[in-house]
mmCIF file of C-alpha atoms and ligand atoms in Angstrom:
data_model
loop_
_atom_site.group_PDB
_atom_site.id
_atom_site.type_symbol
_atom_site.label_atom_id
_atom_site.label_comp_id
_atom_site.label_asym_id
_atom_site.label_seq_id
_atom_site.Cartn_x
_atom_site.Cartn_y
_atom_site.Cartn_z
ATOM 1 C CA LEU G 1117 181.025 -93.451 -104.240
ATOM 2 C CA LYS G 1118 181.246 -97.167 -104.090
ATOM 3 C CA THR G 1119 184.667 -98.580 -104.487
ATOM 4 C CA PHE G 1120 184.863 -101.583 -106.650
ATOM 5 C CA LYS G 1121 187.407 -104.243 -106.465
ATOM 6 C CA ALA G 1122 188.822 -103.683 -109.885
ATOM 7 C CA LYS G 1123 190.064 -106.545 -111.892
ATOM 8 C CA ILE G 1124 192.091 -104.856 -114.537
ATOM 9 C CA PHE G 1125 194.999 -106.453 -116.233
ATOM 10 C CA LEU G 1126 197.004 -106.074 -119.362
ATOM 11 C CA ALA G 1127 197.519 -109.339 -121.088
ATOM 12 C CA THR G 1128 200.733 -109.893 -122.966
ATOM 13 C CA PHE G 1129 199.321 -112.933 -124.688
ATOM 14 C CA SER G 1130 196.220 -113.102 -126.781
ATOM 15 C CA LEU G 1131 193.038 -113.724 -124.894
ATOM 16 C CA PHE G 1132 191.334 -112.492 -127.963
ATOM 17 C CA VAL G 1133 188.156 -114.300 -128.826
ATOM 18 C CA SER G 1134 187.514 -113.748 -132.490
ATOM 19 C CA LEU G 1135 184.039 -112.727 -133.518
ATOM 20 C CA GLU G 1136 184.037 -115.856 -135.624
ATOM 21 C CA THR G 1137 183.169 -117.637 -132.414
ATOM 22 C CA ILE G 1138 180.002 -115.569 -132.415
ATOM 23 C CA ALA G 1139 177.833 -117.430 -134.902
ATOM 24 C CA ALA G 1140 178.464 -116.352 -138.465
ATOM 25 C CA ASP G 1141 174.755 -116.246 -139.284
ATOM 26 C CA LYS G 1142 174.214 -113.128 -137.231
ATOM 27 C CA VAL G 1143 173.152 -109.845 -138.812
ATOM 28 C CA ARG G 1144 175.763 -107.130 -138.340
ATOM 29 C CA VAL G 1145 173.978 -103.875 -137.581
ATOM 30 C CA LEU G 1146 175.812 -100.547 -137.543
ATOM 31 C CA LEU G 1147 174.289 -99.271 -134.304
ATOM 32 C CA GLY G 1148 176.056 -95.958 -134.552
ATOM 33 C CA GLU G 1149 179.019 -93.934 -135.692
ATOM 34 C CA GLU G 1150 180.824 -91.357 -133.581
ATOM 35 C CA THR G 1151 183.437 -88.926 -134.800
ATOM 36 C CA ARG G 1152 185.044 -87.624 -131.592
ATOM 37 C CA ALA G 1153 184.787 -90.312 -128.961
ATOM 38 C CA LEU G 1154 182.807 -93.391 -128.203
ATOM 39 C CA GLU G 1155 181.398 -93.721 -124.708
ATOM 40 C CA PHE G 1156 179.580 -96.671 -123.236
ATOM 41 C CA SER G 1157 179.257 -98.579 -119.997
ATOM 42 C CA THR G 1158 178.994 -102.245 -119.161
ATOM 43 C CA GLN G 1159 179.402 -104.667 -116.311
ATOM 44 C CA TYR G 1160 180.856 -107.324 -118.560
ATOM 45 C CA PRO G 1161 184.502 -107.886 -119.464
ATOM 46 C CA VAL G 1162 185.749 -105.884 -122.429
ATOM 47 C CA HIS G 1163 188.585 -106.861 -124.691
ATOM 48 C CA PHE G 1164 190.513 -104.103 -126.424
ATOM 49 C CA GLU G 1165 193.147 -104.688 -129.016
ATOM 50 C CA SER G 1166 195.456 -102.310 -130.818
ATOM 51 C CA GLY G 1167 198.269 -103.727 -132.886
ATOM 52 C CA VAL G 1168 200.225 -106.016 -130.555
ATOM 53 C CA GLN G 1169 198.646 -104.463 -127.469
ATOM 54 C CA LYS G 1170 195.814 -106.416 -126.007
ATOM 55 C CA MET G 1171 193.937 -105.773 -122.836
ATOM 56 C CA ASN G 1172 191.043 -107.190 -120.979
ATOM 57 C CA LEU G 1173 189.160 -104.867 -118.687
ATOM 58 C CA SER G 1174 186.652 -106.065 -116.181
ATOM 59 C CA HIS G 1175 185.037 -103.873 -113.592
ATOM 60 C CA PRO G 1176 181.453 -103.772 -112.334
ATOM 61 C CA LYS G 1177 179.445 -101.004 -114.021
ATOM 62 C CA MET G 1178 182.499 -99.766 -115.853
ATOM 63 C CA SER G 1179 182.258 -96.840 -118.244
ATOM 64 C CA PHE G 1180 184.632 -96.343 -121.137
ATOM 65 C CA LYS G 1181 185.619 -93.468 -123.316
ATOM 66 C CA VAL G 1182 187.571 -94.256 -126.426
ATOM 67 C CA SER G 1183 189.114 -91.216 -128.081
ATOM 68 C CA ARG G 1184 192.130 -89.805 -129.836
ATOM 69 C CA LYS G 1185 194.152 -86.907 -128.511
ATOM 70 C CA GLY G 1186 196.851 -85.649 -130.837
ATOM 71 C CA GLY G 1187 198.315 -88.771 -132.336
ATOM 72 C CA VAL G 1188 197.571 -90.894 -129.288
ATOM 73 C CA TRP G 1189 194.694 -93.271 -128.823
ATOM 74 C CA GLN G 1190 193.213 -93.508 -125.383
ATOM 75 C CA VAL G 1191 190.874 -95.612 -123.375
ATOM 76 C CA GLU G 1192 189.627 -93.754 -120.317
ATOM 77 C CA VAL G 1193 188.075 -95.524 -117.355
ATOM 78 C CA PRO G 1194 186.983 -93.321 -114.408
ATOM 79 C CA GLY G 1195 189.246 -93.781 -111.387
ATOM 80 C CA GLN G 1196 191.892 -95.553 -113.435
ATOM 81 C CA PRO G 1197 194.982 -94.306 -115.219
ATOM 82 C CA THR G 1198 194.281 -93.620 -118.900
ATOM 83 C CA TYR G 1199 195.369 -96.355 -121.222
ATOM 84 C CA SER G 1200 197.368 -95.158 -124.207
ATOM 85 C CA LEU G 1201 197.404 -97.174 -127.368
ATOM 86 C CA LYS G 1202 199.636 -97.029 -130.410
ATOM 87 C CA GLY G 1203 196.792 -97.383 -132.855
ATOM 88 C CA PRO G 1204 193.030 -97.276 -133.024
ATOM 89 C CA PRO G 1205 191.565 -99.727 -130.525
ATOM 90 C CA ARG G 1206 189.358 -102.507 -131.669
ATOM 91 C CA LEU G 1207 186.871 -103.967 -129.348
ATOM 92 C CA ASP G 1208 185.234 -107.319 -129.211
ATOM 93 C CA MET G 1209 182.669 -108.322 -126.669
ATOM 94 C CA ALA G 1210 181.214 -111.747 -126.757
ATOM 95 C CA SER G 1211 179.448 -111.071 -123.497
ATOM 96 C CA ILE G 1212 176.403 -108.944 -123.900
ATOM 97 C CA SER G 1213 174.714 -105.874 -122.515
ATOM 98 C CA ILE G 1214 176.278 -102.473 -122.830
ATOM 99 C CA VAL G 1215 174.604 -99.127 -122.371
ATOM 100 C CA TRP G 1216 175.294 -96.710 -125.182
ATOM 101 C CA LYS G 1217 173.503 -93.346 -125.553
ATOM 102 C CA SER G 1218 170.865 -94.559 -123.056
ATOM 103 C CA GLY G 1219 170.174 -97.462 -125.393
ATOM 104 C CA ASN G 1220 170.372 -101.030 -124.197
ATOM 105 C CA VAL G 1221 172.639 -103.086 -126.438
ATOM 106 C CA VAL G 1222 171.832 -106.670 -125.538
ATOM 107 C CA TYR G 1223 173.874 -108.260 -128.308
ATOM 108 C CA PRO G 1224 177.554 -108.987 -128.770
ATOM 109 C CA VAL G 1225 179.188 -105.845 -130.146
ATOM 110 C CA SER G 1226 182.351 -104.923 -131.961
ATOM 111 C CA LEU G 1227 184.014 -101.574 -132.470
ATOM 112 C CA PHE G 1228 185.917 -100.442 -135.520
ATOM 113 C CA TYR G 1229 187.615 -97.197 -136.377
ATOM 114 C CA LYS G 1230 187.151 -96.437 -140.039
ATOM 115 C CA ASN G 1231 187.431 -93.230 -142.089
ATOM 116 C CA GLY G 1232 187.676 -91.080 -138.958
ATOM 117 C CA ARG G 1233 184.654 -92.667 -137.300
ATOM 118 C CA TYR G 1234 184.085 -95.087 -134.484
ATOM 119 C CA GLN G 1235 181.654 -97.716 -135.653
ATOM 120 C CA LEU G 1236 179.727 -99.675 -133.065
ATOM 121 C CA ILE G 1237 178.314 -102.852 -134.536
ATOM 122 C CA GLY G 1238 175.787 -105.202 -132.969
ATOM 123 C CA HIS G 1239 175.615 -108.897 -133.904
ATOM 124 C CA MET G 1240 172.171 -110.445 -133.589
ATOM 125 C CA ASP G 1241 169.784 -113.072 -134.913
ATOM 126 C CA ILE G 1242 167.741 -111.861 -137.836
ATOM 127 C CA GLU G 1243 164.443 -112.402 -135.990
ATOM 128 C CA GLU G 1244 165.821 -110.401 -133.055
ATOM 129 C CA TYR G 1245 166.910 -107.674 -135.464
ATOM 130 C CA LEU G 1246 163.431 -107.550 -137.008
ATOM 131 C CA LYS G 1247 161.908 -106.883 -133.585
ATOM 132 C CA GLY G 1248 163.832 -103.608 -133.624
ATOM 133 C CA VAL G 1249 162.788 -102.843 -137.209
ATOM 134 C CA LEU G 1250 159.115 -103.636 -137.629
ATOM 135 C CA PRO G 1251 157.576 -101.230 -135.041
ATOM 136 C CA HIS G 1252 159.604 -98.379 -136.586
ATOM 137 C CA GLU G 1253 158.822 -99.178 -140.194
ATOM 138 C CA MET G 1254 155.062 -99.609 -139.771
ATOM 139 C CA PRO G 1255 152.741 -98.494 -136.947
ATOM 140 C CA SER G 1256 151.802 -101.518 -134.834
ATOM 141 C CA SER G 1257 148.203 -100.251 -134.843
ATOM 142 C CA TRP G 1258 147.967 -101.210 -138.534
ATOM 143 C CA PRO G 1259 146.262 -104.471 -139.558
ATOM 144 C CA LEU G 1260 148.123 -107.683 -138.764
ATOM 145 C CA GLU G 1261 148.304 -108.854 -142.396
ATOM 146 C CA ALA G 1262 149.984 -105.567 -143.404
ATOM 147 C CA LEU G 1263 152.495 -106.024 -140.559
ATOM 148 C CA LYS G 1264 153.181 -109.574 -141.754
ATOM 149 C CA ALA G 1265 153.800 -108.329 -145.311
ATOM 150 C CA GLN G 1266 156.212 -105.708 -143.941
ATOM 151 C CA ALA G 1267 157.941 -108.368 -141.810
ATOM 152 C CA VAL G 1268 158.614 -110.534 -144.888
ATOM 153 C CA ALA G 1269 159.815 -107.543 -146.926
ATOM 154 C CA SER G 1270 162.160 -106.402 -144.121
ATOM 155 C CA ARG G 1271 163.464 -109.941 -143.582
ATOM 156 C CA SER G 1272 164.149 -110.410 -147.296
ATOM 157 C CA TYR G 1273 165.914 -107.050 -147.533
ATOM 158 C CA ALA G 1274 168.110 -107.907 -144.530
ATOM 159 C CA LEU G 1275 168.965 -111.356 -145.913
ATOM 160 C CA TRP G 1276 169.965 -109.777 -149.213
ATOM 161 C CA LYS G 1277 172.206 -107.297 -147.411
ATOM 162 C CA MET G 1278 173.838 -110.130 -145.426
ATOM 163 C CA LYS G 1279 174.570 -111.980 -148.631
ATOM 164 C CA HIS G 1280 175.957 -108.991 -150.525
ATOM 165 C CA GLN G 1281 178.295 -107.500 -147.916
ATOM 166 C CA GLU G 1282 178.567 -103.970 -149.255
ATOM 167 C CA SER G 1283 180.604 -102.941 -146.232
ATOM 168 C CA SER G 1284 183.227 -105.215 -144.726
ATOM 169 C CA ASN G 1285 182.230 -104.246 -141.180
ATOM 170 C CA TYR G 1286 178.456 -104.360 -141.206
ATOM 171 C CA ASP G 1287 175.383 -105.453 -143.168
ATOM 172 C CA LEU G 1288 172.778 -102.853 -142.299
ATOM 173 C CA ARG G 1289 172.478 -99.265 -141.154
ATOM 174 C CA THR G 1290 169.699 -98.237 -138.764
ATOM 175 C CA SER G 1291 168.159 -95.462 -140.872
ATOM 176 C CA VAL G 1292 166.043 -95.176 -144.010
ATOM 177 C CA LEU G 1293 169.301 -95.701 -145.899
ATOM 178 C CA ASP G 1294 168.528 -99.367 -145.179
ATOM 179 C CA GLN G 1295 165.623 -99.767 -142.816
ATOM 180 C CA MET G 1296 164.772 -98.197 -139.486
ATOM 181 C CA PHE G 1297 166.073 -99.995 -136.388
ATOM 182 C CA ARG G 1298 165.933 -98.740 -132.836
ATOM 183 C CA LEU G 1299 167.495 -100.028 -129.634
ATOM 184 C CA ASN G 1300 165.396 -100.331 -126.503
ATOM 185 C CA LYS G 1301 166.075 -97.587 -123.981
ATOM 186 C CA VAL G 1302 167.391 -98.620 -120.588
ATOM 187 C CA GLY G 1303 164.470 -99.831 -118.489
ATOM 188 C CA GLU G 1304 162.197 -100.172 -121.521
ATOM 189 C CA SER G 1305 160.623 -103.538 -122.246
ATOM 190 C CA THR G 1306 162.624 -105.524 -124.776
ATOM 191 C CA SER G 1307 159.444 -107.093 -126.159
ATOM 192 C CA PRO G 1308 157.925 -105.381 -129.175
ATOM 193 C CA PRO G 1309 154.140 -104.723 -129.249
ATOM 194 C CA PRO G 1310 152.187 -108.043 -129.251
ATOM 195 C CA LYS G 1311 150.962 -107.553 -132.828
ATOM 196 C CA VAL G 1312 154.523 -107.083 -134.049
ATOM 197 C CA GLU G 1313 155.588 -110.272 -132.298
ATOM 198 C CA GLU G 1314 152.630 -112.074 -133.816
ATOM 199 C CA ALA G 1315 153.525 -110.799 -137.319
ATOM 200 C CA LEU G 1316 157.109 -112.018 -136.904
ATOM 201 C CA ARG G 1317 156.121 -115.370 -135.398
ATOM 202 C CA ALA G 1318 153.543 -116.062 -138.127
ATOM 203 C CA THR G 1319 156.085 -115.334 -140.908
ATOM 204 C CA LYS G 1320 159.233 -116.717 -139.280
ATOM 205 C CA GLY G 1321 161.730 -117.704 -141.970
ATOM 206 C CA VAL G 1322 159.468 -116.563 -144.820
ATOM 207 C CA ALA G 1323 161.230 -114.527 -147.490
ATOM 208 C CA LEU G 1324 160.821 -113.283 -151.040
ATOM 209 C CA LEU G 1325 163.045 -114.834 -153.667
ATOM 210 C CA ALA G 1326 164.210 -113.334 -156.949
ATOM 211 C CA GLY G 1327 165.026 -116.772 -158.346
ATOM 212 C CA PRO G 1328 165.310 -120.395 -157.201
ATOM 213 C CA SER G 1329 168.089 -119.653 -154.706
ATOM 214 C CA LYS G 1330 168.312 -115.874 -154.733
ATOM 215 C CA VAL G 1331 166.875 -113.697 -152.005
ATOM 216 C CA LEU G 1332 165.103 -110.586 -153.319
ATOM 217 C CA LYS G 1333 166.374 -107.198 -152.226
ATOM 218 C CA ALA G 1334 162.796 -106.353 -151.293
ATOM 219 C CA TYR G 1335 162.346 -102.596 -151.422
ATOM 220 C CA PHE G 1336 159.422 -100.860 -149.786
ATOM 221 C CA HIS G 1337 158.178 -97.311 -149.368
ATOM 222 C CA SER G 1338 155.436 -95.327 -147.653
ATOM 223 C CA ASP G 1339 152.968 -94.305 -150.377
ATOM 224 C CA CYS G 1340 153.229 -95.063 -154.089
ATOM 225 C CA GLY G 1341 150.731 -92.375 -155.105
ATOM 226 C CA GLY G 1342 148.912 -94.716 -157.484
ATOM 227 C CA ALA G 1343 151.547 -96.932 -159.120
ATOM 228 C CA THR G 1344 154.861 -98.572 -158.244
ATOM 229 C CA ASP G 1345 157.880 -98.860 -160.510
ATOM 230 C CA GLY G 1346 160.883 -101.114 -161.087
ATOM 231 C CA ALA G 1347 164.286 -100.612 -159.445
ATOM 232 C CA ARG G 1348 165.913 -100.474 -162.879
ATOM 233 C CA ASN G 1349 163.686 -97.556 -163.920
ATOM 234 C CA VAL G 1350 164.119 -95.630 -160.686
ATOM 235 C CA TRP G 1351 167.830 -96.165 -159.913
ATOM 236 C CA GLY G 1352 169.183 -98.045 -162.904
ATOM 237 C CA THR G 1353 169.927 -101.060 -160.700
ATOM 238 C CA ASP G 1354 168.737 -104.531 -161.492
ATOM 239 C CA SER G 1355 166.363 -105.955 -158.889
ATOM 240 C CA PRO G 1356 163.262 -107.759 -160.114
ATOM 241 C CA GLN G 1357 160.455 -106.318 -158.001
ATOM 242 C CA GLY G 1358 157.972 -105.731 -160.822
ATOM 243 C CA SER G 1359 155.558 -102.803 -160.961
ATOM 244 C CA ILE G 1360 151.820 -102.447 -160.469
ATOM 245 C CA ARG G 1361 148.883 -100.016 -160.477
ATOM 246 C CA ASP G 1362 147.677 -99.308 -156.951
ATOM 247 C CA VAL G 1363 144.067 -98.199 -157.184
ATOM 248 C CA ALA G 1364 143.634 -97.518 -153.460
ATOM 249 C CA CYS G 1365 146.586 -95.087 -153.462
ATOM 250 C CA ALA G 1366 145.478 -93.305 -156.637
ATOM 251 C CA LYS G 1367 142.283 -92.354 -154.777
ATOM 252 C CA ARG G 1368 143.834 -91.775 -151.366
ATOM 253 C CA SER G 1369 147.229 -90.096 -151.768
ATOM 254 C CA SER G 1370 147.302 -86.446 -150.870
ATOM 255 C CA GLY G 1371 149.458 -83.990 -152.730
ATOM 256 C CA TRP G 1372 152.525 -82.129 -151.543
ATOM 257 C CA GLU G 1373 154.342 -79.008 -152.686
ATOM 258 C CA SER G 1374 157.888 -77.758 -152.285
ATOM 259 C CA GLN G 1375 158.981 -74.258 -153.290
ATOM 260 C CA TRP G 1376 162.554 -73.264 -154.095
ATOM 261 C CA SER G 1377 164.081 -69.915 -154.918
ATOM 262 C CA LYS G 1378 166.538 -69.973 -157.796
ATOM 263 C CA GLU G 1379 169.407 -69.143 -155.419
ATOM 264 C CA LYS G 1380 168.586 -71.914 -152.973
ATOM 265 C CA ILE G 1381 168.110 -74.599 -155.585
ATOM 266 C CA SER G 1382 171.281 -73.517 -157.431
ATOM 267 C CA GLN G 1383 173.258 -73.748 -154.199
ATOM 268 C CA ARG G 1384 172.078 -77.252 -153.462
ATOM 269 C CA ILE G 1385 172.679 -78.502 -156.981
ATOM 270 C CA GLN G 1386 176.071 -76.801 -157.196
ATOM 271 C CA ALA G 1387 177.273 -78.877 -154.266
ATOM 272 C CA GLU G 1388 176.648 -82.059 -156.271
ATOM 273 C CA VAL G 1389 176.809 -81.223 -159.962
ATOM 274 C CA VAL G 1390 179.997 -79.960 -161.568
ATOM 275 C CA VAL G 1391 179.309 -77.447 -164.337
ATOM 276 C CA PRO G 1392 182.038 -76.189 -166.688
ATOM 277 C CA GLY G 1393 182.608 -72.428 -166.556
ATOM 278 C CA ASN G 1394 180.766 -69.963 -164.378
ATOM 279 C CA ALA G 1395 177.373 -70.899 -165.719
ATOM 280 C CA GLU G 1396 174.141 -70.090 -163.982
ATOM 281 C CA LEU G 1397 171.297 -72.560 -163.550
ATOM 282 C CA LYS G 1398 168.510 -71.478 -165.888
ATOM 283 C CA ASP G 1399 165.940 -74.213 -165.810
ATOM 284 C CA LEU G 1400 164.888 -77.621 -164.562
ATOM 285 C CA ILE G 1401 162.802 -79.724 -166.904
ATOM 286 C CA VAL G 1402 161.346 -83.200 -166.427
ATOM 287 C CA ARG G 1403 162.784 -84.861 -169.525
ATOM 288 C CA SER G 1404 161.083 -88.249 -169.281
ATOM 289 C CA GLN G 1405 158.469 -89.941 -167.167
ATOM 290 C CA LEU G 1406 158.074 -93.579 -166.229
ATOM 291 C CA LYS G 1407 154.845 -95.499 -166.712
ATOM 292 C CA SER G 1408 154.020 -94.700 -163.073
ATOM 293 C CA GLU G 1409 154.379 -90.991 -164.065
ATOM 294 C CA ARG G 1410 157.531 -90.647 -161.967
ATOM 295 C CA ALA G 1411 160.154 -88.233 -163.235
ATOM 296 C CA GLN G 1412 162.850 -90.573 -164.544
ATOM 297 C CA TRP G 1413 165.250 -87.986 -165.948
ATOM 298 C CA VAL G 1414 165.456 -84.286 -165.166
ATOM 299 C CA ASP G 1415 167.462 -81.886 -167.334
ATOM 300 C CA LEU G 1416 169.391 -79.073 -165.677
ATOM 301 C CA LEU G 1417 169.937 -76.271 -168.193
ATOM 302 C CA TYR G 1418 172.685 -73.657 -167.741
ATOM 303 C CA SER G 1419 173.277 -70.132 -169.072
ATOM 304 C CA ASN G 1420 176.235 -71.308 -171.219
ATOM 305 C CA GLY G 1421 174.105 -73.925 -172.942
ATOM 306 C CA TYR G 1422 175.430 -76.757 -170.786
ATOM 307 C CA LEU G 1423 172.911 -79.521 -170.107
ATOM 308 C CA LYS G 1424 173.205 -82.001 -167.272
ATOM 309 C CA ARG G 1425 170.770 -84.916 -167.132
ATOM 310 C CA VAL G 1426 170.142 -86.453 -163.702
ATOM 311 C CA ARG G 1427 167.757 -89.085 -162.378
ATOM 312 C CA GLY G 1428 164.562 -87.994 -160.652
ATOM 313 C CA GLU G 1429 165.769 -89.851 -157.553
ATOM 314 C CA ASP G 1430 168.999 -87.787 -157.651
ATOM 315 C CA ILE G 1431 166.882 -84.628 -157.448
ATOM 316 C CA ARG G 1432 165.289 -86.098 -154.292
ATOM 317 C CA ARG G 1433 168.683 -86.931 -152.818
ATOM 318 C CA ILE G 1434 170.131 -83.492 -153.617
ATOM 319 C CA LEU G 1435 167.147 -81.420 -152.415
ATOM 320 C CA GLY G 1436 166.216 -83.710 -149.531
ATOM 321 C CA TYR G 1437 163.942 -86.752 -149.316
ATOM 322 C CA SER G 1438 161.584 -84.997 -146.908
ATOM 323 C CA LYS G 1439 161.216 -81.953 -149.191
ATOM 324 C CA ILE G 1440 160.805 -83.782 -152.494
ATOM 325 C CA LYS G 1441 158.733 -86.640 -151.126
ATOM 326 C CA SER G 1442 158.640 -88.652 -154.329
ATOM 327 C CA THR G 1443 159.534 -88.368 -158.004
ATOM 328 C CA LEU G 1444 155.825 -88.194 -158.889
ATOM 329 C CA PHE G 1445 156.264 -84.482 -159.413
ATOM 330 C CA ALA G 1446 155.800 -81.749 -161.969
ATOM 331 C CA ILE G 1447 157.996 -78.624 -161.881
ATOM 332 C CA GLN G 1448 156.363 -75.235 -162.312
ATOM 333 C CA LYS G 1449 158.093 -71.871 -162.546
ATOM 334 C CA SER G 1450 156.532 -68.808 -160.996
ATOM 335 C CA ASN G 1451 158.114 -65.451 -160.029
ATOM 336 C CA GLY G 1452 161.624 -66.856 -160.274
ATOM 337 C CA LYS G 1453 160.697 -69.824 -158.089
ATOM 338 C CA PHE G 1454 160.683 -73.514 -158.855
ATOM 339 C CA ILE G 1455 157.595 -75.199 -157.467
ATOM 340 C CA PHE G 1456 157.529 -78.985 -157.208
ATOM 341 C CA LYS G 1457 154.004 -80.361 -157.033
ATOM 342 C CA GLY G 1458 153.682 -84.028 -156.381
ATOM 343 C CA ARG G 1459 151.983 -86.903 -154.638
ATOM 344 C CA GLY G 1460 153.058 -90.061 -152.825
ATOM 345 C CA PHE G 1461 155.964 -90.521 -150.429
ATOM 346 C CA GLY G 1462 159.050 -92.627 -151.066
ATOM 347 C CA HIS G 1463 160.851 -94.092 -154.065
ATOM 348 C CA GLY G 1464 157.865 -96.123 -155.274
ATOM 349 C CA VAL G 1465 159.698 -99.458 -155.664
ATOM 350 C CA GLY G 1466 158.302 -102.686 -154.184
ATOM 351 C CA LEU G 1467 155.818 -102.792 -151.320
ATOM 352 C CA CYS G 1468 153.666 -99.700 -150.807
ATOM 353 C CA GLN G 1469 152.940 -99.540 -147.068
ATOM 354 C CA HIS G 1470 149.751 -97.469 -147.276
ATOM 355 C CA GLY G 1471 148.494 -99.684 -150.074
ATOM 356 C CA ALA G 1472 149.304 -102.792 -148.012
ATOM 357 C CA ARG G 1473 147.306 -101.302 -145.169
ATOM 358 C CA ALA G 1474 144.318 -100.713 -147.480
ATOM 359 C CA MET G 1475 144.543 -104.296 -148.817
ATOM 360 C CA ALA G 1476 144.713 -105.735 -145.289
ATOM 361 C CA GLN G 1477 141.717 -103.632 -144.249
ATOM 362 C CA ALA G 1478 139.855 -105.089 -147.232
ATOM 363 C CA GLY G 1479 140.565 -108.578 -145.856
ATOM 364 C CA GLU G 1480 143.528 -109.659 -148.027
ATOM 365 C CA THR G 1481 146.179 -112.026 -146.628
ATOM 366 C CA TYR G 1482 149.842 -111.062 -146.384
ATOM 367 C CA GLN G 1483 150.608 -113.539 -149.166
ATOM 368 C CA ASN G 1484 148.171 -111.747 -151.477
ATOM 369 C CA ILE G 1485 149.611 -108.388 -150.485
ATOM 370 C CA LEU G 1486 153.165 -109.535 -151.281
ATOM 371 C CA ASN G 1487 152.116 -111.169 -154.561
ATOM 372 C CA HIS G 1488 150.485 -107.885 -155.518
ATOM 373 C CA TYR G 1489 153.493 -105.661 -154.758
ATOM 374 C CA TYR G 1490 156.221 -108.080 -155.866
ATOM 375 C CA PRO G 1491 154.637 -109.657 -158.956
ATOM 376 C CA LYS G 1492 157.998 -111.016 -160.160
ATOM 377 C CA ALA G 1493 159.098 -112.523 -156.834
ATOM 378 C CA ILE G 1494 158.566 -115.979 -155.383
ATOM 379 C CA LEU G 1495 157.249 -116.164 -151.848
ATOM 380 C CA ARG G 1496 159.070 -118.940 -150.022
ATOM 381 C CA SER G 1497 157.505 -120.225 -146.859
ATOM 382 C CA PRO G 1498 159.520 -121.021 -144.933
ATOM 383 C CA LEU G 1499 162.905 -120.328 -146.493
ATOM 384 C CA PRO G 1500 164.712 -123.698 -146.819
ATOM 385 C CA PRO G 1501 167.775 -124.060 -144.554
ATOM 386 C CA MET G 1502 170.108 -124.237 -147.568
ATOM 387 C CA GLU G 1503 169.051 -120.800 -148.744
ATOM 388 C CA LEU G 1504 169.310 -119.351 -145.294
ATOM 389 C CA LYS G 1505 172.797 -120.759 -145.085
ATOM 390 C CA GLU G 1506 173.669 -119.286 -148.436
ATOM 391 C CA ALA G 1507 172.344 -115.939 -147.285
ATOM 392 C CA THR G 1508 174.875 -115.805 -144.480
ATOM 393 C CA ARG G 1509 178.612 -115.441 -144.510
ATOM 394 C CA ALA G 1510 181.600 -115.682 -142.259
ATOM 395 C CA VAL G 1511 182.157 -112.661 -140.076
ATOM 396 C CA SER G 1512 185.464 -111.120 -141.022
ATOM 397 C CA SER G 1513 188.064 -111.523 -138.355
ATOM 398 C CA LEU G 1514 189.027 -108.425 -136.432
HETATM 399 ZN ZN1 ZN M 1322 150.288 -97.554 -153.082
#
């Protein structure tokens, strides 16, 4: 084992560099959450802070484990005595490059402990962020104009999230809960596929607006099954995407089926829906359909006459988005089973990715694709600096 000349010191005065010194126009991406411990390594100095305790650790190729044992917070560094802290440590690294879960984090990061979880947050330029999104939201083998349309939708969605800080610590998650984002593995090229880079370069700064100075929360999904629908209809939230008929998808979309025994479906629903008394689930009925034929409301009927009305999208959430692929379903009952038969994949709001692909293959531009899927939005090219500025906010101080 190599011995390193360790430079480790505990500072009694604040050497703390606030994240505010990292530009405030960065996207804050929740790279990951850990419940037991957070482990990472880096060759750059790390600043930990816990209450009045502050420490700067610097050691070549240093690995860290942040955890809690009993009521004590610890920072473990191999070959060093364990550091005990009086409260949850917070971390701020203006210098970049840490290795976390074999992923290469080449952005400034911060660490928070919230609701029993360690949150590792990366701070990056929006265009840099989109390089980690686009290849995972749409195959890079798809036509360039479809990739450009996806780039603008993803950029607009991210800008909206930055403007409407729903969490104080971060703007975006890295899953379908927001949009997919993946870190490069150690040793992997940091450049996305050339077509992805081209799509981002050609649309740099372009975004969809919901009004003269309002970024659109641009939703998108995999396959509309023949028609899209408005956010208000699907979730009851106000976001002016508009809705359209999608002829290509009506012809193309293949069907899906999901079977549920009464016991299984009751179990799942029971975990989410409170029913008075010891009533048994009797039936599920699509109460109303949207113009796109999506199930808007579904009635759950119980043995004691109780009726609970839930949104079609709630049924997807409760039973699983991969099982109930869309709300374009009909429910059949056969031999005590509930059989969902449907088509399409995703919530059906905003851009339809398979439809965008078909339009691009037919020679349409990305502008035409976006105008088709967001008939109520304004395509701004490029987004004026004022609006970009408005779409950003100060990073809250640690
Ligand atoms: Zn479609």
